[in-house]
PDB file of C-alpha atoms in Angstrom:
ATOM      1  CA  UNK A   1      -1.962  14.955 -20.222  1.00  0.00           C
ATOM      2  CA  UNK A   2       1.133  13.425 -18.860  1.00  0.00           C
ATOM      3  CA  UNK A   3       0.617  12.183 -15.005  1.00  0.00           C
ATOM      4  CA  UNK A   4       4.334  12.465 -14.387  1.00  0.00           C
ATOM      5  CA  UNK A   5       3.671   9.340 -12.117  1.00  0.00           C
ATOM      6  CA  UNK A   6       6.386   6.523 -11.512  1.00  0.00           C
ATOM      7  CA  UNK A   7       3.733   3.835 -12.902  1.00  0.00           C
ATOM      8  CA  UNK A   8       1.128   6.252 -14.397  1.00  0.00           C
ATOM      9  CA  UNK A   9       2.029   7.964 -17.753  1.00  0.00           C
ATOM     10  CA  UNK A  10      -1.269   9.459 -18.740  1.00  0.00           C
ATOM     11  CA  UNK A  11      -4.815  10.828 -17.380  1.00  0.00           C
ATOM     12  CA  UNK A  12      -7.621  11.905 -19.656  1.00  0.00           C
ATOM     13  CA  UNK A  13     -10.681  13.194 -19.068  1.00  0.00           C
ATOM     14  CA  UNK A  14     -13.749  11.557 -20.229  1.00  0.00           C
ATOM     15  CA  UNK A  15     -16.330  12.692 -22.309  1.00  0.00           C
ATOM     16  CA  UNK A  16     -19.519  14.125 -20.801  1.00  0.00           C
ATOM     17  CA  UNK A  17     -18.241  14.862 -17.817  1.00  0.00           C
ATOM     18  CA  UNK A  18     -18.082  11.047 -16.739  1.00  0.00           C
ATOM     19  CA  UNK A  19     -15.153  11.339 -15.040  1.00  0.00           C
ATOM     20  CA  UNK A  20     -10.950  10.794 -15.572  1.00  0.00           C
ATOM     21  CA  UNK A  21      -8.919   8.044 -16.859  1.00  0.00           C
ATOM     22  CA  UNK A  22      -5.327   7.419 -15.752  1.00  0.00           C
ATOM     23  CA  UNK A  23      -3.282   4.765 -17.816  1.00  0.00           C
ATOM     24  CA  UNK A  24       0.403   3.140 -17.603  1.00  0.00           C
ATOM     25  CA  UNK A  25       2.394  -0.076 -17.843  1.00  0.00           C
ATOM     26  CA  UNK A  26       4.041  -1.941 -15.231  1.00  0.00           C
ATOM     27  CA  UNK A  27       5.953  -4.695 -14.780  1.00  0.00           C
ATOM     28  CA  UNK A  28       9.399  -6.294 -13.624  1.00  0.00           C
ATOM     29  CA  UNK A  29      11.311  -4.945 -16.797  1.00  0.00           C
ATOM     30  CA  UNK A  30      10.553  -1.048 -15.791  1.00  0.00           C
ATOM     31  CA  UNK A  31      10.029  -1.798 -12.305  1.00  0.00           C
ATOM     32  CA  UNK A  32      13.104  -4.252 -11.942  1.00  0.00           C
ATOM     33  CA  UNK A  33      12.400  -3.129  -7.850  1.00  0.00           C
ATOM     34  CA  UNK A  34       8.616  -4.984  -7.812  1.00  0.00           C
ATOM     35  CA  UNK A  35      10.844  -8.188  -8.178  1.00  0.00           C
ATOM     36  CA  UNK A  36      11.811  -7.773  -4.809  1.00  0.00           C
ATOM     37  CA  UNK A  37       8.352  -8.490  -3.444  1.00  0.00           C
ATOM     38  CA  UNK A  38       6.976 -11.991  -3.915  1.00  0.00           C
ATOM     39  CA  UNK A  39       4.777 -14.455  -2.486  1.00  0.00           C
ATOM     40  CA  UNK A  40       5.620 -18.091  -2.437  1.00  0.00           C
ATOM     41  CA  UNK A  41       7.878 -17.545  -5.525  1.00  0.00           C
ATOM     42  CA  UNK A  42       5.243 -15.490  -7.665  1.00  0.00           C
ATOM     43  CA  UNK A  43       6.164 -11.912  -7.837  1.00  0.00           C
ATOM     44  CA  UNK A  44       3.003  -9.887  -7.095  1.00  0.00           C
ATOM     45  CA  UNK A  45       2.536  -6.134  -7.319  1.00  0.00           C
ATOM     46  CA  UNK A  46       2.277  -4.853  -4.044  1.00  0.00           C
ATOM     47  CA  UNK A  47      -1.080  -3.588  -1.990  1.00  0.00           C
ATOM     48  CA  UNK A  48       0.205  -0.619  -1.370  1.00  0.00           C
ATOM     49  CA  UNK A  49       1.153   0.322  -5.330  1.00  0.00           C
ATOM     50  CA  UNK A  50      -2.849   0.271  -5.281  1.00  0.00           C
ATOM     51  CA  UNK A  51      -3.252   2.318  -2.690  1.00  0.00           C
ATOM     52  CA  UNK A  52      -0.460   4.725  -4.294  1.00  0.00           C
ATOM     53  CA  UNK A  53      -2.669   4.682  -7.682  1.00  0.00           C
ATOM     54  CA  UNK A  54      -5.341   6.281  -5.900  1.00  0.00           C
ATOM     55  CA  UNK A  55      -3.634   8.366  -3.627  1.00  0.00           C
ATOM     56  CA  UNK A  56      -2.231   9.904  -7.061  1.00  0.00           C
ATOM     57  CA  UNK A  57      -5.380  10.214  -9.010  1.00  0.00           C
ATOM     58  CA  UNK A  58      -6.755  12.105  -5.899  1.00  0.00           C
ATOM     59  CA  UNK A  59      -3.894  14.441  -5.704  1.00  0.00           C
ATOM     60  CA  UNK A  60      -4.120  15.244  -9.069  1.00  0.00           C
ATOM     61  CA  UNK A  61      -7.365  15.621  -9.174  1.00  0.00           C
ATOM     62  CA  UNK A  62      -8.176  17.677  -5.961  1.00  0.00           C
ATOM     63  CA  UNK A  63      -9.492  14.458  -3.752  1.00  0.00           C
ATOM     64  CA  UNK A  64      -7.160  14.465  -0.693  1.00  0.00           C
ATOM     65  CA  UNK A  65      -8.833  11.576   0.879  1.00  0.00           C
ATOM     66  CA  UNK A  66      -9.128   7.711  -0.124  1.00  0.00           C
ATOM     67  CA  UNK A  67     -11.956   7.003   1.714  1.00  0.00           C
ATOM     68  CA  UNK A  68     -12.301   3.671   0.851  1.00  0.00           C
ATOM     69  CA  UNK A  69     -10.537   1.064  -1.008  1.00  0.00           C
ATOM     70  CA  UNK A  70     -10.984  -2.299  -1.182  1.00  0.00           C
ATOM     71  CA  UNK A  71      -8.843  -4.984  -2.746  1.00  0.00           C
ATOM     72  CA  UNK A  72     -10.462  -7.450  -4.724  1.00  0.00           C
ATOM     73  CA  UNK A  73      -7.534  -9.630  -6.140  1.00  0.00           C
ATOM     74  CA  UNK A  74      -4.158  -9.784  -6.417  1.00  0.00           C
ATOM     75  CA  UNK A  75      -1.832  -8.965 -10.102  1.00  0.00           C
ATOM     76  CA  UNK A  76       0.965 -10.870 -10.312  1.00  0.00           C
ATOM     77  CA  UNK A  77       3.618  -9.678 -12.431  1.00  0.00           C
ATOM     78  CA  UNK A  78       4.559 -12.335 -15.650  1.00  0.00           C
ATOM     79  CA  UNK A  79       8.491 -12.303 -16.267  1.00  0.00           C
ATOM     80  CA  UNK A  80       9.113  -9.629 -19.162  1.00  0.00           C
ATOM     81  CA  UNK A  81       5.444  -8.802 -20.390  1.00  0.00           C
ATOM     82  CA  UNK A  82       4.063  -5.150 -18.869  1.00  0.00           C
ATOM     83  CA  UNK A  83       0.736  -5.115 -17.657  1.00  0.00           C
ATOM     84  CA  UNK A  84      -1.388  -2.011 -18.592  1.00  0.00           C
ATOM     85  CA  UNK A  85      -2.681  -0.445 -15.806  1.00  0.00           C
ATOM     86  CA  UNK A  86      -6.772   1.351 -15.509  1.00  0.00           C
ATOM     87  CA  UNK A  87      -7.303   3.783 -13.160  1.00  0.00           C
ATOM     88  CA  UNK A  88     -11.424   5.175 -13.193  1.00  0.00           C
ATOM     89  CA  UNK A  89     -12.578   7.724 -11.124  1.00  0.00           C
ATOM     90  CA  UNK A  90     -16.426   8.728 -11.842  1.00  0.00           C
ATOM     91  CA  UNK A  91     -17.446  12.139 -11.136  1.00  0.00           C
ATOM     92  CA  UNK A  92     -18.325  13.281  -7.916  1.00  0.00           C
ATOM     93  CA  UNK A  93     -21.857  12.067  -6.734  1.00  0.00           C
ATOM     94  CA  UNK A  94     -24.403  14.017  -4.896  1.00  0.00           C
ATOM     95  CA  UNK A  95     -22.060  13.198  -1.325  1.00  0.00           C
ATOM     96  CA  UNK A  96     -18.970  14.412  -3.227  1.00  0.00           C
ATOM     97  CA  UNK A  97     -17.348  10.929  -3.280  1.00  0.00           C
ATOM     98  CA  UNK A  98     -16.074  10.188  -6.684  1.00  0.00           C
ATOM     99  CA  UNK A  99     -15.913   6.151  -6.859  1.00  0.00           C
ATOM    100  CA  UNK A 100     -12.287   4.706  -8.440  1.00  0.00           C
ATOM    101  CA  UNK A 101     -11.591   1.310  -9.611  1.00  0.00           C
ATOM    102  CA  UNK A 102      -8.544  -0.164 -10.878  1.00  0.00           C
ATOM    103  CA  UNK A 103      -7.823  -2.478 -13.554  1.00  0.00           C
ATOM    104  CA  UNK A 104      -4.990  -4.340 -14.918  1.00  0.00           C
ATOM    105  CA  UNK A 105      -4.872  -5.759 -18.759  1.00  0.00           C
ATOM    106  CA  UNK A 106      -1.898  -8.797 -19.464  1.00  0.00           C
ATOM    107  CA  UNK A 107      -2.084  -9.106 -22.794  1.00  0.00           C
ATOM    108  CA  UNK A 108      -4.026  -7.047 -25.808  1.00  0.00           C
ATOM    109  CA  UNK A 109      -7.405  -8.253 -25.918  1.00  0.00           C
ATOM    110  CA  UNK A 110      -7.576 -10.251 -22.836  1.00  0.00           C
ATOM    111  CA  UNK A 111     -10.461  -9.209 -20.362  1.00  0.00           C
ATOM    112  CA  UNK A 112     -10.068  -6.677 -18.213  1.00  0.00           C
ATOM    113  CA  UNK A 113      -9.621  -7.804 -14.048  1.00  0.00           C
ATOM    114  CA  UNK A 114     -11.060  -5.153 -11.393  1.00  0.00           C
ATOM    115  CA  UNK A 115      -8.274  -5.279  -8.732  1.00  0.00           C
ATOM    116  CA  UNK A 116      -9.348  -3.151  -5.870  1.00  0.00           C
ATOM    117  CA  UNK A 117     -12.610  -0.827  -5.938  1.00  0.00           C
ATOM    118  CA  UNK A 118     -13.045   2.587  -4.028  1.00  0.00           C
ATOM    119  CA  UNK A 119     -14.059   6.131  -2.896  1.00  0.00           C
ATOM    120  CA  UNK A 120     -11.900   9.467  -3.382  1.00  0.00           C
ATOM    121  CA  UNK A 121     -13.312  12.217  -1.478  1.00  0.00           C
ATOM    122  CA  UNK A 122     -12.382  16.180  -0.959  1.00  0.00           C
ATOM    123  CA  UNK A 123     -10.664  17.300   2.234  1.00  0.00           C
ATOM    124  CA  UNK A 124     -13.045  18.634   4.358  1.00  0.00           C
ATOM    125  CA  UNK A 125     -13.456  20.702   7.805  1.00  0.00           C
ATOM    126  CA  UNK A 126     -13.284  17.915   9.358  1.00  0.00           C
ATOM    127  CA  UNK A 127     -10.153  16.506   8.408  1.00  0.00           C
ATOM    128  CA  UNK A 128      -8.190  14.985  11.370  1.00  0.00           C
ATOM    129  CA  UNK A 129      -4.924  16.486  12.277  1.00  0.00           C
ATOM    130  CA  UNK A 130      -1.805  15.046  11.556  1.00  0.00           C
ATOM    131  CA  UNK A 131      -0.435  12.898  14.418  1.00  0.00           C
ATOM    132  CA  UNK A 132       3.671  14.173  14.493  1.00  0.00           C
ATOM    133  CA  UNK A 133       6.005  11.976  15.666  1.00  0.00           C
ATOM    134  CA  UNK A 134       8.504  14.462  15.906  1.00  0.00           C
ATOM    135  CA  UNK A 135       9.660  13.657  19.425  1.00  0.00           C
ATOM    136  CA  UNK A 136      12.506  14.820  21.530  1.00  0.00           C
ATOM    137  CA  UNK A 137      13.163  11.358  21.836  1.00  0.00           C
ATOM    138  CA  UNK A 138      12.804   8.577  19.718  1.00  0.00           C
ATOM    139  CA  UNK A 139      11.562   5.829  20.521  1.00  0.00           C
ATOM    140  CA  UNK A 140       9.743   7.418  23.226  1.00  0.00           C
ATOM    141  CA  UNK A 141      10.163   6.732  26.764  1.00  0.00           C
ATOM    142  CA  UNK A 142       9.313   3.308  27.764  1.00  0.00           C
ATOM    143  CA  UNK A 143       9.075   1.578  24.519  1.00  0.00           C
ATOM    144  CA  UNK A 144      10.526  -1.867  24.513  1.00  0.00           C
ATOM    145  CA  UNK A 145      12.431  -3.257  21.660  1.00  0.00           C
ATOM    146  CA  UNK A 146      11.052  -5.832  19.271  1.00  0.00           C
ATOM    147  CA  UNK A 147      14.381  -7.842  17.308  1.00  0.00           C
ATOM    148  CA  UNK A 148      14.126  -7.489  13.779  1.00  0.00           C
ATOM    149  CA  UNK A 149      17.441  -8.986  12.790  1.00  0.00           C
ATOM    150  CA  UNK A 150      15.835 -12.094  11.812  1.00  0.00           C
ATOM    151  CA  UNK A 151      12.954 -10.783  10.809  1.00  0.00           C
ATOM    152  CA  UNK A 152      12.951 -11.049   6.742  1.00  0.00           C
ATOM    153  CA  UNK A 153      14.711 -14.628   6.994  1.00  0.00           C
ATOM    154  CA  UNK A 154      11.335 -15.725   9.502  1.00  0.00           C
ATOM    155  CA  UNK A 155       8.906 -14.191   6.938  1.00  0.00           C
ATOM    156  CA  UNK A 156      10.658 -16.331   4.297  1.00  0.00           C
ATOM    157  CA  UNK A 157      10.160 -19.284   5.929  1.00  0.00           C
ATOM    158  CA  UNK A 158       6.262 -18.416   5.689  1.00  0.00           C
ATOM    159  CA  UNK A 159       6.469 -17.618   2.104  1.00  0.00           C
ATOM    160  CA  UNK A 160       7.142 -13.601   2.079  1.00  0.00           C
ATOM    161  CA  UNK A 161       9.891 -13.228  -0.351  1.00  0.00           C
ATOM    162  CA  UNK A 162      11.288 -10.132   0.209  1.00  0.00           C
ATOM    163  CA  UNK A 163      15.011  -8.606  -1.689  1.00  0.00           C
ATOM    164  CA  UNK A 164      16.461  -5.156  -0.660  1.00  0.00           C
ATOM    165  CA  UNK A 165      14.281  -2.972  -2.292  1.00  0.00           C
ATOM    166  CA  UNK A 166      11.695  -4.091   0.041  1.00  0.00           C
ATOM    167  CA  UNK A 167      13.526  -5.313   3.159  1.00  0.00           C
ATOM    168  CA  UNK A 168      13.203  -1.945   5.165  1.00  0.00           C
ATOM    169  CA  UNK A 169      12.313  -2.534   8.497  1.00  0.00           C
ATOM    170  CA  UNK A 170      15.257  -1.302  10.704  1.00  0.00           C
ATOM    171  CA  UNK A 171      14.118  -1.246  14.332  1.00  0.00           C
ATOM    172  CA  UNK A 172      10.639  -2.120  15.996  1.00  0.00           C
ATOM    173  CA  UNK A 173       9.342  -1.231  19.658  1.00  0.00           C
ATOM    174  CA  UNK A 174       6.222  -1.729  21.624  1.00  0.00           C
ATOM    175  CA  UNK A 175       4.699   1.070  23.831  1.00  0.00           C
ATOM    176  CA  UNK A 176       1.352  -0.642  25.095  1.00  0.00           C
ATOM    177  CA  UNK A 177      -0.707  -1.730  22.355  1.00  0.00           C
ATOM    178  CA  UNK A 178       1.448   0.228  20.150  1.00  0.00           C
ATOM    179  CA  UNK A 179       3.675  -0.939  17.782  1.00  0.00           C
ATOM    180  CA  UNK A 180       6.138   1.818  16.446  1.00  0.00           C
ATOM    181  CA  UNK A 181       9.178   0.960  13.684  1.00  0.00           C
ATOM    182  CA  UNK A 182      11.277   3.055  11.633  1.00  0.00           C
ATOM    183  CA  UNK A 183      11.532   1.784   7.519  1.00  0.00           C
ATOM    184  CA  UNK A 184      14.813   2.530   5.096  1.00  0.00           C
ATOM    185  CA  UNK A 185      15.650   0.159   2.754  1.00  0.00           C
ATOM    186  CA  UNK A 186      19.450  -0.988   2.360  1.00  0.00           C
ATOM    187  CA  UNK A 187      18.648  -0.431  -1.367  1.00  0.00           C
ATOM    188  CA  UNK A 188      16.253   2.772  -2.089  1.00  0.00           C
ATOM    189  CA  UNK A 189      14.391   2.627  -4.939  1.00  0.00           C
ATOM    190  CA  UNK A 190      14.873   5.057  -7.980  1.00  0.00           C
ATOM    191  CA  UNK A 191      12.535   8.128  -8.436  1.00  0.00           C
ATOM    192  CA  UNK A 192      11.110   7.988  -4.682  1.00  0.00           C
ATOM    193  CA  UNK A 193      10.123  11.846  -6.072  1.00  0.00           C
ATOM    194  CA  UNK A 194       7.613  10.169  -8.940  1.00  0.00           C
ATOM    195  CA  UNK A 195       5.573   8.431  -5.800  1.00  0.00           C
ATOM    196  CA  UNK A 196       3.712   9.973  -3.333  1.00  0.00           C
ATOM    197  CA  UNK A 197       4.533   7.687  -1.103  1.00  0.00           C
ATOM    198  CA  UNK A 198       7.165   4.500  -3.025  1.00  0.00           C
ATOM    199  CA  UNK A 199       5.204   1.606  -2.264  1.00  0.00           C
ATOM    200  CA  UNK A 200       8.488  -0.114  -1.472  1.00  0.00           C
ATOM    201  CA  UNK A 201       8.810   1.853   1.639  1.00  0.00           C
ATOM    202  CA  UNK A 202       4.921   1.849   2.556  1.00  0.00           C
ATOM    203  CA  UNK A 203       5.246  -1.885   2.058  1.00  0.00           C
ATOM    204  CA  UNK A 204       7.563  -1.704   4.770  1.00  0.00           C
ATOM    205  CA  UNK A 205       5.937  -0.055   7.161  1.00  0.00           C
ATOM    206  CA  UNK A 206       3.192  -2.746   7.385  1.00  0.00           C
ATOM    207  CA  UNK A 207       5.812  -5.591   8.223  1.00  0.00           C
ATOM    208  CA  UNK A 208       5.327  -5.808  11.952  1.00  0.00           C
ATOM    209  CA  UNK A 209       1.317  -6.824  11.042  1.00  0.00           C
ATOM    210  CA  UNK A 210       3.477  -9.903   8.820  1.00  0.00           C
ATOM    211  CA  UNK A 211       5.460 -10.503  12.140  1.00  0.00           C
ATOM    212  CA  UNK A 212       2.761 -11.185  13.943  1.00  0.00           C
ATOM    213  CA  UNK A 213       3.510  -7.953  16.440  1.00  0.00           C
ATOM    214  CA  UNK A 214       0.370  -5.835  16.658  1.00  0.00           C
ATOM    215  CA  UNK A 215      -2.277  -7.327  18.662  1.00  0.00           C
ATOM    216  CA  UNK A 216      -5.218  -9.220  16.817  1.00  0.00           C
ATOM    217  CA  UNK A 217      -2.932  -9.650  13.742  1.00  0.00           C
ATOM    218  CA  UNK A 218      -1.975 -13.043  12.877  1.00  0.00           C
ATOM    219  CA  UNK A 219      -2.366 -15.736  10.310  1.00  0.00           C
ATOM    220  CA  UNK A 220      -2.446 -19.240  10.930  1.00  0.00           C
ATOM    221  CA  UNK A 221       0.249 -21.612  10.255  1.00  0.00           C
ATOM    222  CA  UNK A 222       0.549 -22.218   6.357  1.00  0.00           C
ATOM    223  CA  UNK A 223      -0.721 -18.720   5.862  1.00  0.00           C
ATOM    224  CA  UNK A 224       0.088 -15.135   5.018  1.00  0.00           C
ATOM    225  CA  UNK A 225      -1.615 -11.793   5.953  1.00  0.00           C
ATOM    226  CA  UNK A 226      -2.156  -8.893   3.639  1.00  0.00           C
ATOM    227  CA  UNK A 227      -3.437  -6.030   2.895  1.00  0.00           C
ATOM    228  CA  UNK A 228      -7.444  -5.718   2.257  1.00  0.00           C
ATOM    229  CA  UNK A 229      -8.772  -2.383   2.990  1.00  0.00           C
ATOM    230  CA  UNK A 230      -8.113   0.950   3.753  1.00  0.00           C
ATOM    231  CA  UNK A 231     -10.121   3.696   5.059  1.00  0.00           C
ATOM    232  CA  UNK A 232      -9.716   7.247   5.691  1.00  0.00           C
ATOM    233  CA  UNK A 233      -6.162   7.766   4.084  1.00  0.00           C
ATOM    234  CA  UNK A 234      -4.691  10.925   4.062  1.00  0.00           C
ATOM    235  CA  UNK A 235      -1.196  12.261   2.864  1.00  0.00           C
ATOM    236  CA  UNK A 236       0.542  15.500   4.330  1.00  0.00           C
ATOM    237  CA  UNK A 237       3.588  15.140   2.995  1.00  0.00           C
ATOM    238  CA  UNK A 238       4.638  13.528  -0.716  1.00  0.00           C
ATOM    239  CA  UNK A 239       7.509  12.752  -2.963  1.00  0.00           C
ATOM    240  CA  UNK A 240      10.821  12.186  -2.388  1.00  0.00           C
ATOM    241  CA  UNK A 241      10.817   9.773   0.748  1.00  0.00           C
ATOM    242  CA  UNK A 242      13.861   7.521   1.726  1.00  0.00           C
ATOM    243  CA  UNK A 243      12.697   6.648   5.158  1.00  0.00           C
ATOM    244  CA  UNK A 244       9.518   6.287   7.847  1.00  0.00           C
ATOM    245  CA  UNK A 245       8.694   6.248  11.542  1.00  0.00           C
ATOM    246  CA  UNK A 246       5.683   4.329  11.858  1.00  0.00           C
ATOM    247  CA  UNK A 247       3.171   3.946  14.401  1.00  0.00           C
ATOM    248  CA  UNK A 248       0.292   1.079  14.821  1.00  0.00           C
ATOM    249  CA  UNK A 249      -2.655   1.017  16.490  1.00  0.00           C
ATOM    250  CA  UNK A 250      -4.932  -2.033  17.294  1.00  0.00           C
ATOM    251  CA  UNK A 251      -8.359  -0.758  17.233  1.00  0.00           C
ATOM    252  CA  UNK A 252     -11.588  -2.069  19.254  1.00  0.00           C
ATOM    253  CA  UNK A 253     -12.547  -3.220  15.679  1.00  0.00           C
ATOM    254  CA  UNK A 254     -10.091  -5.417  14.688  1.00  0.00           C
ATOM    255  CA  UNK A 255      -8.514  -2.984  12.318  1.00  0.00           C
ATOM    256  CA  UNK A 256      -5.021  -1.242  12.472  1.00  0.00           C
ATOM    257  CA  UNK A 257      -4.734   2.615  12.446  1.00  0.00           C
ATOM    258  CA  UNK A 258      -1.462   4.361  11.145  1.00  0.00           C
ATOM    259  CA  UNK A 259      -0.082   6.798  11.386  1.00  0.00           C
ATOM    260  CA  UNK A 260       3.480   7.750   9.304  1.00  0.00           C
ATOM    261  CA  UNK A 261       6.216   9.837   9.783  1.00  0.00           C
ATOM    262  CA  UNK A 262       9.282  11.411   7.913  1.00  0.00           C
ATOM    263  CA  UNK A 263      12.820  10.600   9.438  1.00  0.00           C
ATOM    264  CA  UNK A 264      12.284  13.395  11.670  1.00  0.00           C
ATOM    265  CA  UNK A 265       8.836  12.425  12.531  1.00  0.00           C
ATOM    266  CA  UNK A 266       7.175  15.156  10.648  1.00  0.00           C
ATOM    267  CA  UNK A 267       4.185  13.633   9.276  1.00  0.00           C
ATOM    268  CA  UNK A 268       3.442  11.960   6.307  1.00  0.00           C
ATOM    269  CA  UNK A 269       0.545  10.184   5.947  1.00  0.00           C
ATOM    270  CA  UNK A 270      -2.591   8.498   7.791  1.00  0.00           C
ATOM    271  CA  UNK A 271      -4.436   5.580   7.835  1.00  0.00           C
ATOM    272  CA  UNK A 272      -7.968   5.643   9.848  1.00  0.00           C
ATOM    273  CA  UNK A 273      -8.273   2.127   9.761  1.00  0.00           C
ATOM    274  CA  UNK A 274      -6.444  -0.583   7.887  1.00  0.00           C
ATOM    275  CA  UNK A 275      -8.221  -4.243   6.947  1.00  0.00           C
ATOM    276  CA  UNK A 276      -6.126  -7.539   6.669  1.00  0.00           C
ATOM    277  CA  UNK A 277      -6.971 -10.640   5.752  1.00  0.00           C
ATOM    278  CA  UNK A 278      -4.708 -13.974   5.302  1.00  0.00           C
ATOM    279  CA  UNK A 279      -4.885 -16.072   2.395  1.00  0.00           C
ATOM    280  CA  UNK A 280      -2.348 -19.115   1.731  1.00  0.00           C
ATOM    281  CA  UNK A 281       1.138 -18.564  -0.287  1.00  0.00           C
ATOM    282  CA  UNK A 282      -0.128 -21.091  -3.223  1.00  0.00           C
ATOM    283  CA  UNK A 283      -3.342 -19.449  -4.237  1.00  0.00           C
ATOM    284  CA  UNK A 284      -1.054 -16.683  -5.251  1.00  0.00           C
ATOM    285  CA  UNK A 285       0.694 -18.968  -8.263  1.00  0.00           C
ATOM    286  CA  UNK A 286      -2.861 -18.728  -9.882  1.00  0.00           C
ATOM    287  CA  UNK A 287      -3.093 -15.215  -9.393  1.00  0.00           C
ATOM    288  CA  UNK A 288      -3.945 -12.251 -12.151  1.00  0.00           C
ATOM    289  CA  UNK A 289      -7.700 -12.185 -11.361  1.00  0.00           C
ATOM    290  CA  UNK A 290      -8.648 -15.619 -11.381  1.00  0.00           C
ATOM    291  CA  UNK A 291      -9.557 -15.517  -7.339  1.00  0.00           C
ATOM    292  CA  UNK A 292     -11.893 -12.715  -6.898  1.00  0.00           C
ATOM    293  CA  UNK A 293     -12.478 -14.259  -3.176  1.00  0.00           C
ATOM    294  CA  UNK A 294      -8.805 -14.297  -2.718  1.00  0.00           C
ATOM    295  CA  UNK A 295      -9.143 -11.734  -0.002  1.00  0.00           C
ATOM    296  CA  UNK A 296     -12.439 -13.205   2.054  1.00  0.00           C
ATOM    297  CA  UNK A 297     -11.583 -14.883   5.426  1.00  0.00           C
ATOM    298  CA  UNK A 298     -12.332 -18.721   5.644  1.00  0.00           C
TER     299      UNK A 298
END
């Protein structure tokens, strides 16, 4: 069966009722956008493009929810050679979670690297409601601007090599311990309606946690911050996205909660709590799976 995904072409189900397979090739030929996001001059597939494989598999399959996932290592992207994409997702265990893992392949016959590891579960009754951020006015009422015009030149300088397709952040504000941003890139990326969300633009919306703006989120000199975990993601709205209002949260636990808008603030998507860890630019150059502890904090 076809997946009519943006980087999945195909999903199968296994035999014996083991579970579903979802397949596809990537890389900066048919993706010429994923060469707008690198790391200390290695381009690297985005976190969120992992995310977006499970949030796909789940919507296809029934699973509103990524309860978990966890990313294990990194896949950069060699120049001209696609990488073939794994996405497993085991049948549902006696909780209802059905585990996923995703793997990458670079070449026939080489092994096989696990890249992030997780849970898809069912929407249930106690789903949280969506958090709208369709206010009267926007930014609300005492938020303070945060200046962004500088912003993607001061991530360069600490190794985040962002072009167009991934240069989105337009405005940033702080209401308390809130951060809150809107996202459009200057260059949208083609077939936003193939994604659920484009991982381009969800990209985005993480860049005040790279700018050191949300409280407890920082990496120390020499180092980047990324993406590690996610938990309790949910999507409202899917498909067809050319902008975001964003909110962050600072939690008592050190994590970030999210919650994402359309351009009118209808929502989109959230995030219960969001893991990041920092790692330094370099380790990235010997990327594709050879760091499994790429992510751990030291």
């Amino acid at each position: 069966m076809d997946a009519g995904h943006g980087l999945l072409g195909a999903r199968v189900e296994m035999a014996g009722g083991a579970g579903w397979l979802f397949t596809g090739r990537v890389g900066r030929d048919s993706h010429p956008w994923l060469v707008d996001h690198a790391v200390a001059g290695t381009v690297v597939l985005p976190g969120t493009a992992f995310l977006e494989l499970a949030l796909v598999a789940g919507e296809q399959l029934g699973l509103a929810e990524v309860r978990e996932l966890t990313l294990e290592t990194p896949l950069a992207l060699p120049d001209h050679t696609p990488t073939t994409l794994q996405v497993v997702v085991e049948s549902a265990d006696e909780t209802g979670l059905c585990a996923v893992n995703i793997y990458s392949q670079q070449n026939d016959g080489a092994d096989w690297v696990r890249h992030a590891t997780g849970s898809l579960a069912p929407a249930g009754e106690e789903a949280r409601p969506a958090l709208s951020m369709a206010d009267a006015v926007w930014p609300p009422a005492g938020a303070v601007p945060i200046p962004v015009d500088e912003a993607y030149a001061w991530l360069a300088d600490r190794g985040y090599e962002y072009g167009p397709a991934f240069q989105g952040l337009r405005a940033a504000w702080r209401l308390g311990v809130e951060v809150l941003a809107e996202v459009r890139p200057p260059r949208s990326p083609a077939d936003t309606e193939r994604f659920v969300i484009h991982p381009a633009l969800f990209d985005a919306a993480l860049h005040p946690l790279a700018l050191d703006q949300v409280d407890g989120v920082s990496a120390p000199s020499g180092r980047v911050v990324l993406p590690f975990s996610w938990s309790g993601v949910r999507v409202h709205r899917s498909g067809g996205l050319d902008g975001l209002r964003v909110r962050l949260t600072p939690t008592a636990t050190g994590t970030v909660r999210l919650a994402l808008g359309d351009g009118s603030g209808e929502p989109v998507a959230s995030v219960a709590a969001l893991t990041v860890r920092d790692t330094e630019p370099a380790r990235l150059l010997d990327g594709a799976g050879r760091h499994p502890d790429l992510f751990l904090a030291s």
